[in-house]
CSV table of C-alpha atoms in Angstrom, one decimal:
chain,number,residue,atom,x,y,z
L,1044,MET,CA,109.0,106.7,108.0
L,1045,ILE,CA,105.5,106.7,109.5
L,1046,HIS,CA,104.3,103.1,109.4
L,1047,HIS,CA,100.8,103.6,110.8
L,1048,ILE,CA,98.5,106.3,112.2
L,1049,SER,CA,95.2,106.2,113.9
L,1050,ILE,CA,92.1,108.4,113.6
L,1051,SER,CA,88.6,108.2,115.0
L,1052,ALA,CA,85.3,108.2,113.1
L,1053,GLU,CA,81.6,108.1,113.6
L,1054,ASN,CA,81.3,105.0,111.4
L,1055,PRO,CA,84.7,103.3,111.6
L,1056,GLN,CA,83.7,100.4,109.3
L,1057,GLN,CA,82.5,102.7,106.5
L,1058,VAL,CA,85.6,104.9,106.8
L,1059,ALA,CA,87.9,101.9,106.7
L,1060,GLN,CA,86.1,100.4,103.7
L,1061,VAL,CA,86.2,103.7,101.7
L,1062,LEU,CA,89.9,104.3,102.6
L,1063,ALA,CA,90.7,100.7,101.6
L,1064,GLU,CA,89.0,101.4,98.3
L,1065,VAL,CA,91.0,104.6,97.7
L,1066,LEU,CA,94.3,103.0,98.7
L,1067,ASP,CA,93.6,99.7,96.8
L,1068,GLY,CA,94.0,97.8,100.0
L,1069,LYS,CA,92.1,95.9,102.6
L,1070,ALA,CA,90.0,96.9,105.6
L,1071,VAL,CA,90.0,94.4,108.5
L,1072,PRO,CA,88.7,94.4,112.1
L,1073,PHE,CA,91.3,95.7,114.5
L,1074,PHE,CA,91.3,93.0,117.1
L,1075,PRO,CA,92.8,94.9,120.1
L,1076,HIS,CA,89.8,97.2,120.2
L,1077,PRO,CA,86.3,95.9,119.2
L,1078,GLY,CA,84.5,98.2,116.8
L,1079,SER,CA,87.8,99.4,115.3
L,1080,TYR,CA,89.3,98.7,111.9
L,1081,MET,CA,92.7,98.6,110.3
L,1082,VAL,CA,93.2,99.7,106.7
L,1083,LEU,CA,96.2,98.0,105.0
L,1084,PRO,CA,97.3,99.2,101.6
L,1085,LEU,CA,99.5,96.1,101.5
L,1086,ASP,CA,102.6,98.0,100.5
L,1087,GLU,CA,106.2,97.3,101.1
L,1088,HIS,CA,106.3,99.8,104.0
L,1089,GLY,CA,103.8,98.0,106.2
L,1090,THR,CA,101.5,101.1,106.1
L,1091,GLY,CA,98.4,101.0,108.1
L,1092,ILE,CA,95.6,103.3,109.3
L,1093,GLU,CA,93.7,102.4,112.5
L,1094,ILE,CA,90.1,103.6,112.6
L,1095,TYR,CA,88.6,103.8,116.1
L,1096,PRO,CA,85.1,104.7,117.2
L,1097,LEU,CA,84.7,108.4,117.6
L,1098,LYS,CA,84.7,108.5,121.4
L,1099,THR,CA,87.8,106.3,121.8
L,1100,GLN,CA,90.8,107.8,123.5
L,1101,LEU,CA,94.2,106.3,124.0
L,1102,LYS,CA,95.5,106.6,127.6
L,1103,PRO,CA,98.8,105.5,129.0
L,1104,GLY,CA,98.8,102.3,131.1
L,1105,GLU,CA,99.7,102.2,134.7
L,1106,GLY,CA,103.3,101.2,135.6
L,1107,ASP,CA,104.7,99.0,132.9
L,1108,HIS,CA,101.3,98.2,131.3
L,1109,GLU,CA,100.6,99.2,127.7
L,1110,VAL,CA,98.2,101.7,126.4
L,1111,THR,CA,94.5,101.4,127.4
L,1112,PHE,CA,91.4,102.2,125.4
L,1113,VAL,CA,88.8,104.4,127.1
L,1114,GLU,CA,85.6,106.0,125.9
L,1115,ALA,CA,85.2,109.7,126.3
L,1116,SER,CA,81.9,111.2,127.4
L,1117,THR,CA,82.1,113.9,124.8
L,1118,VAL,CA,84.0,114.6,121.5
L,1119,SER,CA,84.7,117.6,119.4
L,1120,GLY,CA,83.8,117.6,115.7
L,1121,TYR,CA,87.2,118.3,114.1
L,1122,THR,CA,90.8,117.4,114.7
L,1123,ALA,CA,94.2,118.7,113.7
L,1124,THR,CA,95.3,115.1,112.9
L,1125,HIS,CA,95.8,114.5,109.3
L,1126,ALA,CA,98.1,112.6,106.9
L,1127,ALA,CA,99.4,112.9,103.4
L,1128,ILE,CA,99.2,109.6,101.6
L,1129,SER,CA,100.4,108.6,98.1
L,1130,VAL,CA,97.9,106.6,96.2
L,1131,SER,CA,98.1,104.8,92.8
L,1132,THR,CA,94.6,105.9,91.8
L,1133,THR,CA,93.4,108.9,89.7
L,1134,GLN,CA,91.9,112.2,90.8
L,1135,GLU,CA,88.8,111.2,88.9
L,1136,LYS,CA,88.3,108.0,90.9
L,1137,ILE,CA,89.0,109.8,94.2
L,1138,GLU,CA,86.4,112.4,93.3
L,1139,GLN,CA,83.9,109.7,92.3
L,1140,ILE,CA,84.4,107.8,95.6
L,1141,GLY,CA,84.1,111.0,97.7
L,1142,ASN,CA,81.1,112.2,95.9
L,1143,ARG,CA,79.4,108.8,96.3
L,1144,GLU,CA,79.9,109.1,100.1
L,1145,GLY,CA,78.8,112.8,100.2
L,1146,TRP,CA,82.3,113.8,101.5
L,1147,ARG,CA,84.2,117.0,100.5
L,1148,VAL,CA,86.9,116.4,97.9
L,1149,VAL,CA,88.9,119.3,96.5
L,1150,ARG,CA,92.2,119.6,94.7
L,1151,CYS,CA,94.5,122.2,96.4
L,1152,ASN,CA,97.9,123.7,95.7
L,1153,ARG,CA,100.1,124.0,98.8
L,1154,ASP,CA,101.9,127.3,98.3
L,1155,SER,CA,103.0,126.5,94.7
L,1156,PHE,CA,105.2,123.6,96.0
L,1157,PHE,CA,102.8,120.7,95.3
L,1158,ASP,CA,99.2,119.7,94.8
L,1159,VAL,CA,97.1,117.5,97.0
L,1160,ILE,CA,93.5,116.3,97.1
L,1161,GLU,CA,91.8,117.1,100.4
L,1162,PHE,CA,89.6,114.0,101.0
L,1163,TRP,CA,87.4,114.8,104.1
L,1164,LEU,CA,86.4,111.5,105.8
L,1165,GLU,CA,82.9,112.0,107.1
L,1166,ASN,CA,83.4,115.7,106.3
L,1167,ARG,CA,85.4,115.9,109.5
L,1168,ILE,CA,88.9,114.4,109.1
L,1169,MET,CA,91.2,115.6,106.3
L,1170,ILE,CA,93.4,113.1,104.5
L,1171,GLU,CA,95.6,114.6,101.8
L,1172,LEU,CA,95.7,112.2,98.9
L,1173,LEU,CA,98.6,112.4,96.4
L,1174,THR,CA,98.2,110.8,92.9
L,1175,PRO,CA,101.4,109.6,91.3
L,1176,GLU,CA,101.8,113.0,89.7
L,1177,MET,CA,101.3,114.9,93.0
L,1178,ALA,CA,103.6,112.5,94.8
L,1179,ALA,CA,106.3,113.3,92.4
L,1180,GLN,CA,105.8,117.1,93.0
L,1181,TYR,CA,105.8,116.4,96.8
L,1182,LEU,CA,109.0,114.4,96.7
L,1183,ALA,CA,110.7,117.0,94.5
L,1184,ALA,CA,109.6,119.8,96.9
L,1185,THR,CA,110.8,117.9,100.0
L,1186,HIS,CA,114.0,116.5,98.6
L,1187,PRO,CA,116.8,117.3,101.1
L,1188,GLU,CA,118.7,119.6,98.6
L,1189,ASN,CA,115.5,121.6,97.9
L,1190,LEU,CA,114.7,121.9,101.6
L,1191,GLN,CA,118.2,123.1,102.4
L,1192,LYS,CA,117.9,125.8,99.7
L,1193,MET,CA,114.5,126.9,101.1
L,1194,PHE,CA,115.9,127.0,104.7
L,1195,ALA,CA,118.9,129.0,103.5
L,1196,ALA,CA,116.7,131.6,101.8
């Protein structure tokens, strides 16, 4: 169970507000790091997405001190970090929101196992959104019995 993830964005507040809209949740300031936001779908799993300013890096603390936030001098445009998130909304609403923001939104099939909607935050960070129908496909494809059959083949 992944309870929360973090990503960085050029405009953390806008990204948080749009994700909160797609996830039918709330976007709130993330108090440990000013300028950051937390998206909370308000689900039973305590799911959260932390959105940091683009140049933010997490570095280990010294000794027994916790993580520290530092600002990088440069950043790259893309990242390998992504997440697949089940949503209760429709493909049409997701497309409407993405189009309104000018962000890439495309429905894709993952090797005939399941479909996802690639939702490209700021056209830079991919979040795979799964409508209820897509989530059912994903859960069927990743059910332990089905995974065991695939590994045995």
